[in-house]
XYZ file of C-alpha atoms in Angstrom:
756
model
C 64.383 -5.150 6.863
C 61.782 -4.728 4.393
C 60.067 -7.920 5.445
C 60.103 -7.046 8.998
C 58.770 -3.518 8.206
C 55.993 -5.082 6.191
C 54.956 -7.472 8.925
C 54.821 -4.657 11.572
C 52.742 -2.780 9.044
C 50.545 -5.764 8.801
C 50.220 -6.283 12.438
C 49.411 -2.564 13.023
C 46.901 -2.892 10.265
C 45.300 -5.706 11.766
C 45.186 -4.133 15.395
C 43.791 -0.845 13.797
C 41.175 -3.017 12.090
C 40.341 -4.762 15.488
C 40.045 -1.304 17.368
C 37.934 0.095 14.757
C 35.596 -2.971 14.498
C 35.549 -3.299 18.350
C 31.735 -2.809 18.271
C 31.525 -6.212 16.506
C 32.586 -8.303 19.595
C 31.677 -8.634 23.068
C 34.699 -8.051 25.467
C 34.310 -11.804 26.425
C 34.980 -12.700 22.800
C 38.088 -11.031 22.247
C 41.333 -13.035 22.567
C 44.901 -12.329 22.678
C 45.294 -13.799 19.029
C 43.543 -10.987 17.076
C 43.758 -12.722 13.923
C 41.124 -15.238 15.122
C 38.874 -12.263 15.215
C 39.483 -10.568 12.009
C 40.376 -12.636 8.908
C 42.236 -10.938 6.123
C 42.152 -13.098 2.997
C 44.974 -11.726 1.188
C 46.681 -14.004 -1.307
C 50.616 -14.036 -1.551
C 50.657 -11.772 -4.408
C 48.841 -8.961 -2.588
C 51.114 -6.021 -1.540
C 48.247 -4.383 0.520
C 50.198 -2.608 3.217
C 47.233 -0.648 4.792
C 43.557 -1.705 5.158
C 40.869 0.470 6.526
C 37.305 -0.323 6.567
C 34.677 2.313 5.134
C 31.021 2.271 4.320
C 30.293 1.645 0.635
C 28.578 5.178 0.049
C 29.533 8.411 1.376
C 26.496 10.164 2.421
C 25.071 12.240 5.426
C 23.419 8.829 6.480
C 24.002 8.026 10.233
C 25.787 4.601 10.868
C 23.258 2.539 12.704
C 24.862 0.296 15.351
C 23.250 -2.955 16.837
C 23.867 -5.473 19.700
C 27.051 -7.580 19.601
C 26.715 -10.534 17.129
C 25.746 -14.036 18.341
C 27.308 -17.000 16.426
C 24.240 -18.165 14.519
C 21.890 -17.303 11.970
C 19.508 -14.804 12.749
C 15.947 -15.053 11.322
C 13.678 -12.381 10.348
C 11.480 -12.784 13.249
C 14.284 -12.694 15.752
C 16.562 -9.722 14.739
C 16.201 -6.739 12.577
C 18.924 -5.557 10.257
C 18.461 -2.020 11.052
C 18.240 -0.847 14.633
C 18.052 2.867 15.037
C 20.177 4.581 17.655
C 18.435 7.888 17.504
C 17.183 9.928 20.485
C 13.451 10.557 20.038
C 12.050 13.463 22.107
C 8.639 12.965 23.638
C 6.267 14.831 21.482
C 2.500 15.875 21.892
C 0.144 17.068 19.189
C -1.840 20.371 19.769
C -5.123 18.308 19.415
C -4.191 16.081 22.249
C -2.709 13.126 20.360
C -0.792 10.686 22.796
C 2.928 11.136 23.285
C 5.183 9.105 21.076
C 8.561 8.607 22.670
C 11.502 5.942 22.708
C 14.625 5.873 24.854
C 18.253 5.682 23.257
C 19.789 2.360 23.522
C 22.957 3.045 25.848
C 24.771 -0.132 24.716
C 27.916 0.179 22.591
C 26.774 -1.656 19.468
C 28.022 -2.993 16.190
C 28.579 -0.992 13.068
C 26.485 -2.667 10.335
C 27.458 -3.046 6.760
C 25.076 -2.184 3.900
C 24.368 -4.506 1.052
C 26.504 -4.846 -1.939
C 23.571 -4.205 -4.365
C 22.279 -7.486 -5.738
C 18.602 -6.421 -5.149
C 19.425 -2.672 -6.160
C 21.405 -3.973 -9.437
C 24.560 -2.002 -8.227
C 26.250 -5.542 -8.588
C 26.468 -6.273 -12.267
C 25.540 -9.823 -13.726
C 28.912 -10.244 -14.644
C 30.098 -10.310 -10.942
C 27.776 -13.267 -10.141
C 28.864 -16.778 -11.180
C 27.584 -20.250 -10.249
C 28.705 -23.919 -10.249
C 25.669 -24.821 -12.464
C 22.420 -23.804 -13.672
C 19.211 -25.479 -14.665
C 18.943 -23.243 -17.707
C 19.594 -19.745 -18.681
C 16.553 -18.390 -17.234
C 17.593 -19.631 -13.848
C 21.254 -18.543 -14.179
C 23.271 -16.853 -11.471
C 22.146 -13.339 -12.528
C 18.679 -14.333 -11.209
C 19.970 -14.948 -7.878
C 19.137 -11.476 -6.594
C 16.853 -10.997 -3.510
C 13.294 -10.002 -4.197
C 13.768 -10.682 -8.106
C 10.403 -11.319 -9.687
C 9.566 -13.781 -12.388
C 7.061 -13.651 -15.047
C 3.699 -15.733 -14.998
C 4.893 -18.340 -17.596
C 7.371 -20.790 -15.806
C 10.319 -21.657 -17.899
C 10.943 -18.254 -19.590
C 14.203 -16.344 -19.846
C 13.418 -14.365 -16.690
C 12.653 -16.768 -13.843
C 12.584 -16.178 -10.275
C 15.942 -17.448 -8.726
C 19.291 -19.007 -9.423
C 18.654 -22.795 -9.672
C 21.625 -25.362 -9.664
C 21.407 -28.041 -12.366
C 22.307 -30.777 -9.779
C 21.038 -31.512 -6.273
C 24.063 -32.081 -4.338
C 26.308 -30.190 -1.689
C 29.035 -29.061 -4.329
C 26.763 -26.383 -5.717
C 27.495 -22.485 -5.108
C 26.791 -19.043 -6.145
C 29.495 -16.730 -6.109
C 29.804 -12.857 -5.956
C 32.761 -10.663 -6.819
C 32.469 -7.599 -4.666
C 35.278 -6.012 -7.048
C 36.979 -4.408 -3.979
C 38.138 -5.818 -0.803
C 35.288 -6.093 1.494
C 34.405 -6.731 5.083
C 31.731 -9.426 4.659
C 29.363 -9.489 7.634
C 26.042 -11.323 6.684
C 24.022 -13.098 3.923
C 20.276 -12.553 3.326
C 18.754 -15.579 1.717
C 15.364 -16.136 0.022
C 13.646 -19.067 -1.843
C 12.506 -18.985 -5.603
C 9.862 -16.521 -6.858
C 7.356 -19.062 -8.464
C 3.728 -19.762 -8.538
C 4.327 -23.201 -10.050
C 6.919 -24.798 -7.756
C 8.369 -24.549 -4.177
C 12.212 -24.350 -3.914
C 14.573 -22.953 -1.286
C 17.609 -23.886 0.797
C 17.282 -24.965 4.261
C 20.979 -24.628 5.209
C 24.202 -23.599 3.571
C 27.851 -22.712 4.248
C 29.716 -19.560 3.270
C 33.185 -19.591 1.534
C 35.464 -16.745 1.033
C 38.296 -16.021 -1.148
C 40.705 -13.258 -2.340
C 41.431 -14.816 -5.904
C 38.323 -16.931 -6.591
C 40.860 -20.110 -6.592
C 41.775 -20.546 -2.867
C 38.772 -20.609 -0.633
C 38.359 -20.710 3.182
C 34.986 -21.766 4.780
C 33.447 -19.592 7.239
C 34.063 -21.028 10.807
C 32.037 -21.133 13.886
C 35.047 -21.404 16.504
C 36.533 -24.799 15.486
C 33.837 -25.998 13.193
C 32.481 -25.010 9.847
C 29.625 -22.786 10.253
C 26.096 -24.193 9.029
C 23.834 -21.180 8.432
C 20.006 -21.496 8.639
C 18.314 -20.421 5.557
C 14.651 -20.480 4.596
C 11.543 -22.163 5.672
C 9.560 -20.744 2.630
C 10.066 -19.045 -0.686
C 9.357 -15.531 0.179
C 10.555 -14.470 3.644
C 14.220 -13.160 3.455
C 16.418 -14.479 6.606
C 19.628 -12.923 7.637
C 22.534 -14.959 8.657
C 25.437 -13.075 10.458
C 28.829 -14.413 9.926
C 30.442 -15.377 13.326
C 33.565 -13.433 12.418
C 33.296 -10.386 9.776
C 35.946 -11.380 7.334
C 37.755 -9.369 4.783
C 37.723 -10.854 1.186
C 37.086 -9.932 -2.433
C 34.873 -13.043 -3.374
C 32.081 -14.888 -1.343
C 30.210 -18.064 -2.153
C 26.935 -19.470 -0.857
C 27.294 -23.246 -0.740
C 23.875 -24.826 0.022
C 23.810 -27.990 2.303
C 20.351 -28.869 2.503
C 17.061 -27.930 0.697
C 13.272 -28.455 0.527
C 12.739 -32.155 0.027
C 10.341 -31.752 -2.725
C 12.224 -28.793 -4.450
C 15.645 -28.056 -5.967
C 18.787 -25.888 -5.167
C 17.211 -22.361 -5.707
C 17.943 -19.213 -3.944
C 17.684 -15.420 -4.190
C 20.399 -13.582 -2.041
C 21.748 -10.241 -0.879
C 25.434 -9.768 0.666
C 26.346 -7.516 3.386
C 29.707 -6.009 3.383
C 31.622 -2.735 4.064
C 34.080 -1.642 1.390
C 37.857 -1.901 2.481
C 40.076 0.704 1.300
C 43.025 -0.849 -0.704
C 45.491 1.854 -1.987
C 47.238 -0.702 -4.006
C 43.920 -2.066 -5.637
C 43.128 -1.222 -9.274
C 39.912 0.281 -8.244
C 41.219 2.397 -5.477
C 41.048 5.819 -7.261
C 37.207 5.299 -7.975
C 34.817 7.276 -5.900
C 31.446 6.391 -4.652
C 28.492 8.489 -5.878
C 26.462 10.237 -3.536
C 24.599 13.809 -3.257
C 25.887 17.146 -2.346
C 22.611 18.402 -0.891
C 22.664 18.633 2.543
C 19.439 16.550 3.247
C 18.555 14.007 5.958
C 19.143 10.745 4.007
C 17.958 8.040 6.335
C 14.605 6.004 6.488
C 12.163 7.706 8.807
C 9.503 6.021 10.863
C 6.250 7.926 11.778
C 7.780 9.934 14.658
C 10.902 10.741 12.876
C 8.856 11.825 9.725
C 6.743 14.297 11.791
C 9.925 15.688 13.426
C 11.477 16.099 10.042
C 8.534 17.903 8.621
C 8.287 20.171 11.839
C 11.865 21.013 11.231
C 11.119 22.067 7.566
C 8.397 24.389 8.786
C 10.659 25.846 11.476
C 13.361 26.645 8.776
C 10.856 27.934 6.067
C 7.815 29.302 8.117
C 6.935 31.901 5.445
C 6.413 29.175 2.734
C 5.480 26.003 4.441
C 2.420 24.577 6.440
C 1.746 21.253 7.904
C -1.982 19.812 7.958
C -3.728 16.421 8.235
C -6.303 15.000 5.829
C -7.437 12.036 8.158
C -6.095 9.293 9.994
C -4.889 5.620 9.324
C -6.881 2.557 10.746
C -4.652 2.491 13.911
C -4.865 6.337 14.395
C -1.758 7.558 12.680
C -2.318 10.957 11.058
C -2.051 11.482 7.277
C 0.490 14.494 7.236
C 0.517 16.766 4.261
C 3.337 19.529 3.677
C 2.109 22.477 1.816
C 4.705 24.676 0.143
C 3.667 27.944 -1.452
C 4.354 31.796 -1.139
C 1.001 32.163 0.629
C 0.325 28.981 2.474
C -2.906 28.143 3.686
C -5.070 29.669 0.963
C -5.808 29.103 -2.613
C -4.743 31.890 -4.699
C -6.760 32.860 -7.998
C -5.131 31.419 -10.887
C -2.426 29.442 -8.847
C -2.716 25.873 -9.939
C -2.454 23.028 -7.028
C -0.219 20.182 -7.381
C 0.345 17.033 -5.286
C 2.942 14.179 -4.858
C 1.498 11.157 -3.052
C 3.916 8.418 -1.806
C 3.601 5.141 0.582
C 0.437 3.982 -0.892
C 2.139 0.642 -0.580
C 3.770 0.862 2.803
C 6.818 -1.125 1.980
C 7.698 0.930 -0.906
C 9.791 3.223 1.030
C 11.707 5.243 -1.619
C 8.804 7.467 -2.450
C 8.364 8.392 1.231
C 12.008 9.535 1.411
C 12.044 11.256 -1.865
C 9.010 13.546 -0.813
C 10.698 14.153 2.378
C 13.972 15.045 0.518
C 11.956 17.188 -1.891
C 10.407 19.327 0.939
C 13.861 19.927 2.414
C 15.296 20.708 -0.872
C 12.536 23.309 -1.852
C 12.916 24.986 1.410
C 16.767 25.253 1.255
C 16.913 26.418 -2.308
C 14.155 28.812 -1.847
C 16.178 30.487 0.845
C 19.352 30.479 -1.184
C 17.284 32.417 -3.974
C 17.518 29.308 -6.480
C 15.345 31.217 -9.270
C 13.759 28.009 -10.591
C 12.703 26.888 -6.939
C 11.554 30.533 -6.202
C 9.320 30.402 -9.538
C 7.945 26.984 -8.433
C 6.949 28.148 -5.024
C 5.483 31.288 -5.985
C 3.413 30.136 -8.993
C 2.336 26.858 -7.663
C 0.758 25.771 -4.550
C 2.415 22.274 -3.772
C 1.287 19.523 -1.514
C 3.361 16.695 -0.280
C 1.722 13.559 1.272
C 4.839 11.393 2.083
C 2.867 8.438 3.545
C -0.509 7.263 2.620
C -0.309 3.942 4.440
C 1.857 4.743 7.493
C 0.419 1.447 9.201
C 1.887 -0.503 6.474
C 5.217 1.343 6.675
C 5.564 0.846 10.333
C 5.443 -2.841 9.617
C 8.004 -2.851 7.043
C 10.249 -0.551 8.959
C 10.508 -2.900 11.819
C 11.938 -5.562 9.513
C 14.167 -2.992 7.624
C 15.430 -2.535 4.115
C 16.632 -6.164 3.337
C 14.208 -8.063 5.431
C 10.772 -6.739 4.801
C 10.561 -8.794 1.674
C 8.293 -8.037 -1.434
C 4.956 -7.721 0.432
C 5.767 -6.831 4.191
C 3.817 -3.735 4.909
C 2.429 -3.494 1.358
C -1.405 -3.440 2.371
C -3.406 -1.196 4.841
C -3.711 -2.627 8.403
C -6.896 -4.150 7.384
C -5.213 -5.977 4.454
C -6.515 -3.575 1.837
C -4.539 -2.733 -1.320
C -4.886 0.907 -1.542
C -3.819 0.860 -5.172
C -7.364 -0.687 -6.206
C -9.452 0.696 -3.391
C -10.857 3.852 -5.070
C -14.245 3.451 -6.886
C -14.366 2.050 -10.236
C -15.832 4.716 -12.383
C -14.217 3.444 -15.573
C -16.952 0.772 -16.127
C -19.785 3.023 -15.083
C -18.703 5.626 -17.808
C -18.345 2.664 -20.498
C -21.625 1.021 -19.639
C -23.527 4.409 -19.784
C -21.875 4.808 -23.257
C -22.897 1.452 -24.358
C -26.599 1.941 -23.335
C -26.866 5.596 -24.377
C -28.226 6.300 -28.020
C -26.030 9.435 -28.183
C -22.626 8.973 -26.447
C -22.050 12.632 -26.651
C -24.707 13.007 -23.876
C -22.858 10.936 -21.463
C -20.737 12.795 -18.949
C -17.027 12.114 -19.377
C -15.894 14.059 -16.082
C -16.812 14.579 -12.517
C -18.590 11.095 -12.504
C -20.166 10.442 -9.154
C -18.781 7.447 -6.843
C -21.474 4.712 -6.752
C -23.921 4.393 -4.097
C -22.565 1.183 -2.559
C -19.228 2.811 -2.059
C -20.499 5.276 0.617
C -21.860 2.676 2.881
C -20.653 1.939 6.312
C -19.896 -1.662 5.448
C -18.079 -0.776 2.104
C -14.528 -2.252 2.003
C -13.048 1.176 1.732
C -9.968 1.901 3.975
C -9.900 5.121 6.113
C -6.769 6.103 4.110
C -8.707 5.934 0.920
C -11.646 7.988 2.301
C -9.313 10.676 3.543
C -7.640 11.249 0.193
C -10.860 11.248 -1.682
C -12.030 14.125 0.595
C -8.756 15.747 0.036
C -9.245 15.460 -3.546
C -12.597 17.114 -3.399
C -11.594 20.075 -1.272
C -8.643 21.171 -3.196
C -8.882 21.892 -7.074
C -5.787 19.854 -7.999
C -4.470 20.254 -11.475
C -1.436 17.692 -11.660
C -0.361 14.686 -9.374
C 1.956 11.861 -9.232
C 1.626 8.626 -7.328
C 5.139 7.506 -6.190
C 5.627 3.615 -6.139
C 8.575 1.103 -6.320
C 9.650 -2.111 -7.472
C 10.186 -1.257 -11.104
C 11.652 1.533 -13.326
C 8.736 2.933 -15.632
C 6.001 5.736 -15.740
C 2.493 4.509 -16.198
C -0.557 6.579 -17.153
C -4.187 6.198 -17.458
C -6.402 4.537 -17.946
C -5.349 1.710 -15.595
C -8.538 -0.475 -16.000
C -9.136 -2.186 -19.189
C -12.555 -2.474 -21.248
C -14.098 -5.808 -20.565
C -11.591 -6.785 -17.762
C -8.930 -7.781 -20.095
C -5.901 -8.646 -18.252
C -3.728 -6.364 -20.618
C -4.935 -3.771 -22.970
C -4.101 -0.452 -24.223
C -6.722 1.645 -22.874
C -5.987 5.431 -23.791
C -8.037 8.297 -22.204
C -9.129 11.271 -24.359
C -5.918 13.100 -23.191
C -3.611 10.282 -24.193
C -1.152 12.395 -26.095
C -0.537 14.802 -22.904
C -0.411 11.862 -20.524
C 2.357 10.271 -22.572
C 4.034 13.743 -22.586
C 3.871 13.759 -18.750
C 5.310 10.332 -18.350
C 8.000 10.905 -20.850
C 8.932 14.132 -19.078
C 9.716 12.117 -15.862
C 11.181 9.020 -17.468
C 13.512 10.973 -19.801
C 14.997 12.973 -17.025
C 15.434 10.142 -14.619
C 19.096 9.234 -14.645
C 18.512 5.419 -14.304
C 15.377 5.064 -16.586
C 17.205 7.334 -19.367
C 20.253 5.026 -19.249
C 20.039 2.787 -22.402
C 22.372 0.319 -20.840
C 20.573 -0.442 -17.738
C 19.618 -3.907 -16.774
C 15.944 -5.064 -16.500
C 14.561 -4.854 -12.929
C 12.864 -8.248 -13.163
C 11.338 -9.608 -16.438
C 9.580 -6.841 -18.418
C 11.639 -4.688 -20.779
C 10.169 -1.221 -20.699
C 12.943 0.413 -22.496
C 11.333 -0.683 -25.704
C 8.452 1.634 -24.638
C 10.912 4.565 -23.646
C 10.092 3.407 -20.067
C 6.589 4.664 -20.206
C 3.400 2.550 -20.575
C -0.360 2.754 -20.619
C -1.648 1.414 -17.377
C -3.931 -1.122 -18.781
C -1.405 -2.301 -21.240
C 0.745 -3.291 -18.237
C -1.849 -4.672 -16.178
C -5.422 -4.103 -15.369
C -6.048 -2.154 -11.956
C -9.870 -1.351 -11.653
C -10.362 1.406 -8.912
C -6.929 3.064 -9.330
C -6.201 6.429 -7.812
C -5.136 7.554 -11.268
C -8.335 6.698 -13.035
C -10.335 8.063 -10.082
C -8.463 11.431 -10.174
C -9.000 11.887 -14.060
C -12.837 10.805 -13.886
C -13.948 12.372 -10.454
C -11.767 15.568 -10.727
C -9.930 17.991 -12.909
C -6.619 16.323 -11.900
C -4.327 14.557 -14.237
C -2.064 11.931 -12.549
C 0.466 9.351 -13.340
C 2.217 6.375 -11.307
C 6.038 6.507 -11.135
C 7.748 3.366 -10.290
C 10.929 4.858 -8.907
C 13.525 1.911 -8.642
C 13.909 -1.916 -8.793
C 14.287 -2.095 -5.080
C 11.190 -1.129 -3.223
C 12.867 -0.410 0.076
C 16.577 0.622 -0.716
C 19.197 0.491 2.009
C 19.879 3.788 3.568
C 23.292 3.928 1.800
C 21.390 4.031 -1.520
C 19.261 7.115 -0.707
C 21.601 9.773 -1.603
C 22.162 8.522 -5.160
C 18.539 7.836 -5.617
C 17.598 11.409 -4.743
C 20.022 12.522 -7.436
C 18.440 10.117 -9.695
C 15.198 11.582 -9.130
C 15.621 15.243 -8.377
C 15.480 16.691 -11.634
C 12.488 14.339 -12.667
C 10.602 15.612 -9.497
C 11.089 19.152 -10.456
C 10.554 19.150 -14.200
C 7.382 17.144 -13.591
C 6.031 19.813 -11.344
C 6.903 22.395 -14.003
C 4.226 20.756 -16.319
C 1.574 21.985 -14.389
C 2.077 25.452 -16.166
C 1.436 24.059 -19.472
C -1.993 24.285 -21.687
C -4.493 27.179 -21.072
C -5.994 28.751 -17.779
C -8.101 31.663 -16.930
C -11.217 32.742 -14.875
C -14.765 32.252 -15.769
C -16.700 35.336 -14.676
C -20.407 36.770 -14.552
C -20.602 39.622 -16.961
C -22.607 41.695 -14.668
C -21.079 41.143 -11.174
C -17.458 40.222 -12.436
C -17.672 37.473 -9.912
C -16.251 34.133 -10.441
C -18.598 31.246 -11.541
C -17.904 28.056 -10.067
C -18.602 24.482 -11.729
C -18.585 26.192 -15.114
C -17.680 23.331 -17.797
C -14.652 23.855 -19.993
C -14.931 21.825 -23.274
C -12.072 21.593 -25.737
C -13.099 20.635 -29.234
C -11.759 17.093 -30.151
C -11.117 16.172 -26.494
C -13.783 14.171 -24.906
C -13.032 14.872 -21.455
C -14.150 18.150 -19.696
C -13.025 19.921 -16.635
C -14.660 22.479 -14.320
C -13.946 25.752 -12.916
C -12.918 26.052 -9.222
C -14.757 27.824 -6.330
C -13.532 31.156 -7.438
C -14.121 30.698 -11.208
C -10.534 29.948 -12.219
C -9.628 26.987 -14.239
C -6.572 25.038 -15.749
C -6.767 22.838 -18.834
C -3.715 20.889 -19.472
C -2.816 20.708 -23.076
C -0.197 20.228 -25.579
C 0.881 22.924 -28.054
C -1.610 23.707 -30.681
C -4.728 25.764 -31.542
C -8.035 24.894 -29.602
C -11.564 25.770 -29.954
C -12.824 26.183 -26.154
C -16.518 26.382 -25.181
C -17.505 27.294 -21.674
C -20.859 27.156 -20.111
C -22.616 27.151 -16.847
C -26.179 26.564 -15.475
C -28.219 29.930 -15.885
C -25.721 31.102 -18.603
C -25.420 31.296 -22.392
C -22.330 29.571 -23.539
C -19.148 31.240 -24.589
C -16.528 30.412 -27.361
C -13.223 31.387 -28.011
C -9.920 30.036 -29.772
C -6.900 29.568 -27.514
C -3.326 29.016 -28.641
C -0.862 26.876 -26.531
C 2.818 27.438 -27.368
C 6.006 25.676 -26.984
C 6.892 27.516 -23.926
C 6.190 26.123 -20.320
C 3.932 28.933 -19.663
C 0.153 28.609 -19.754
C -1.813 30.558 -22.175
C -4.668 32.881 -20.380
C -7.991 32.323 -21.681
C -10.583 34.199 -19.722
C -14.347 33.829 -20.268
C -17.202 36.246 -19.384
C -20.790 34.769 -19.562
C -24.087 36.184 -19.763
C -26.920 35.079 -17.494
C -29.946 33.612 -19.367
C -33.115 35.733 -18.954
C -35.433 34.727 -16.397
C -38.407 34.398 -19.014
C -36.046 32.039 -21.132
C -35.447 29.873 -18.048
C -39.089 29.543 -17.573
C -39.634 28.437 -21.176
C -36.792 25.881 -20.926
C -38.478 24.437 -17.635
C -42.052 24.334 -19.246
C -40.730 22.195 -21.852
C -39.382 19.777 -19.457
C -35.768 20.659 -19.805
C -35.505 21.843 -16.074
C -31.780 20.982 -15.390
C -29.139 19.818 -17.805
C -28.087 16.188 -17.088
C -24.568 17.334 -16.259
C -25.574 19.342 -13.467
C -27.896 16.631 -12.089
C -24.691 14.407 -12.223
C -22.862 17.355 -10.319
C -25.411 17.303 -7.537
C -25.356 13.514 -7.343
C -21.374 13.589 -6.861
C -21.855 16.203 -4.023
C -24.508 14.061 -2.344
C -22.455 10.905 -2.494
C -19.377 12.727 -1.063
C -21.487 14.051 1.772
C -22.724 10.348 2.580
C -18.888 9.076 2.237
C -17.913 11.683 4.735
C -20.734 10.941 7.111
C -19.834 7.181 7.146
C -16.305 7.888 7.582
C -17.004 9.896 10.610
C -19.226 7.073 12.130
C -16.420 4.540 11.456
C -13.576 6.637 12.935
C -15.591 7.282 16.060
C -16.156 3.600 16.183
C -12.378 2.741 15.826
C -11.461 5.294 18.606
C -13.970 3.726 20.803
C -12.570 0.350 20.239
C -8.821 1.314 20.789
C -9.858 3.054 24.140
C -11.670 0.167 25.319
C -8.506 -1.940 24.312
C -6.270 0.222 26.262
C -8.465 0.211 29.216
C -8.493 -3.643 29.229
C -4.668 -3.859 28.974
C -4.414 -1.434 31.924
C -6.789 -3.421 34.110
C -4.994 -6.511 33.084
C -1.544 -4.888 33.958
């Protein structure tokens, strides 16, 4: 009787699984024998009486169905892992921008399963085994999608799992821990600049006990999956029949003729709930915040930003700072209690994400942040209310929208390490800003008195403003944005590592790696530490290395030059050309996490994003005024003793100088005024000390005497005027180039229309 009941339960379970997974199969593929469609690899000792399939992560992310599976490997160029089933309304911008619309796919399509987490490191090293390894640096723990290796070939952190022997008995095995409905494998070759190694074809084997294995079948034959044709492009293989098991093996059959058996992989699978499993009580982590956790393309990003302004119209404003090469707008969300204007004494903050288009996590975190600030402000969350009231916040979620759209077409697992990284023109925006470091250092070397060399507001070089300069429209737009708004603090959000780097990014003498501190090194280290120490993953002492560099020995912060030199970085330009302090945050090992990872990534970074913004209220601030008129004085120089980096007052005379706690001698001077000095105390509390200055004009007769002696204008102010002149030239050439691009696009569209 018990045996009969168990058989009935198992049959019902199988039937329920088939019904639930009906989207996996075309109607023509279904047969009367349902066991040929869904394989439950349960060993004889298993007592699982009920099996249901569920996504690995509980989140607000929508499931994304795709077309019914074909019984063969799907290459990157032929199929996307992520197909969005979202209705997009036709939209038209107020300025006449073209309508963007897409139709909803009416087909009943497949429920996709997320990656187990080899790339994101959710799968532990202990869960990965192999038949053999060439050496420890090429062990099974290195068989992770997109894992990067060091420059030195043969080190402990090489770029793939490589078998010791070149035969068809080699395998890489992954223990999913839970019963899992396996649906696919993503494969990649070895990351190396010294050798070419990848797998051409392979088999997939499944087991519930890691002892008895069954090879994945394609009807009546063992399925042979197509692998890679190069070392870097990920290739997706879809299992002919999604199969429930706990263990999965990749069994290479052929490989590059001049290489060895090497691969990096990701496994796709949905967790199966097993009430009798030893891990059945474990709960997946997620987020309780009701945010839109999914990857947003350009249209979806615009719609989300508009929804935030609709929900919080009193504290939000959307504006654009320019366009990408293909004409996509660079949208910014402003969040402030008085959006649209600079308030005297209120500092300006910015987050920039998506400089590299395929580093998608920063983009989504910025979109999450604007939703979160809106919702929490409405709830009366005092911390958020304080931030919004005391700070003018600017959020640029996508600096490189062209690159992101390219990565988005492939999806999180198939975009690879570099797909969409660069701009449409192939420019790395991370090094596309003017190199002001070497201009300053060269001037210091040539000067007889280094104190006379300007250490701030350094003008961009003349060549950079020309029409033929290799400067992307995205970079030009951000530079103009920096000049228009007196930003005080910023962070540039990247991905692919877990570390916070701070200026200088460029090294003296073009050294590949060298610690190159700024005059504000102590405060930059504080800023980096604030983010890193509150990030839940960075702060975990037991976390695994992302790739090959151990940043934990530096407490997860590092000087940019000590990591690798980057001439023309946005961080360095921001510090030397404006008043703004900026760091780079590498948010995660996985540049483009799967949608199922987004809720936990938000939780990992939420506190860090908030506490970093709050650092804008450290140091001193005040207003520099004319004694007679009480009007604010713009471009007044604020000098702090023993800090060889000056800042200037904004248009209304207000200024902000970020400093660590301590006593400081501060001198302020402006053209046509006598200098003023006072001592300012900075306390431990996160509240800026107010240090106002009142300047007295220099008598007209005294000015005439100064000019008569040949000291007409101080060098600092000549440089200030040159800086403004170069900006005007950059904006003029940008306008010409943008008009030229619009004309070219219009001509192309007309030719297409005539051809059609």
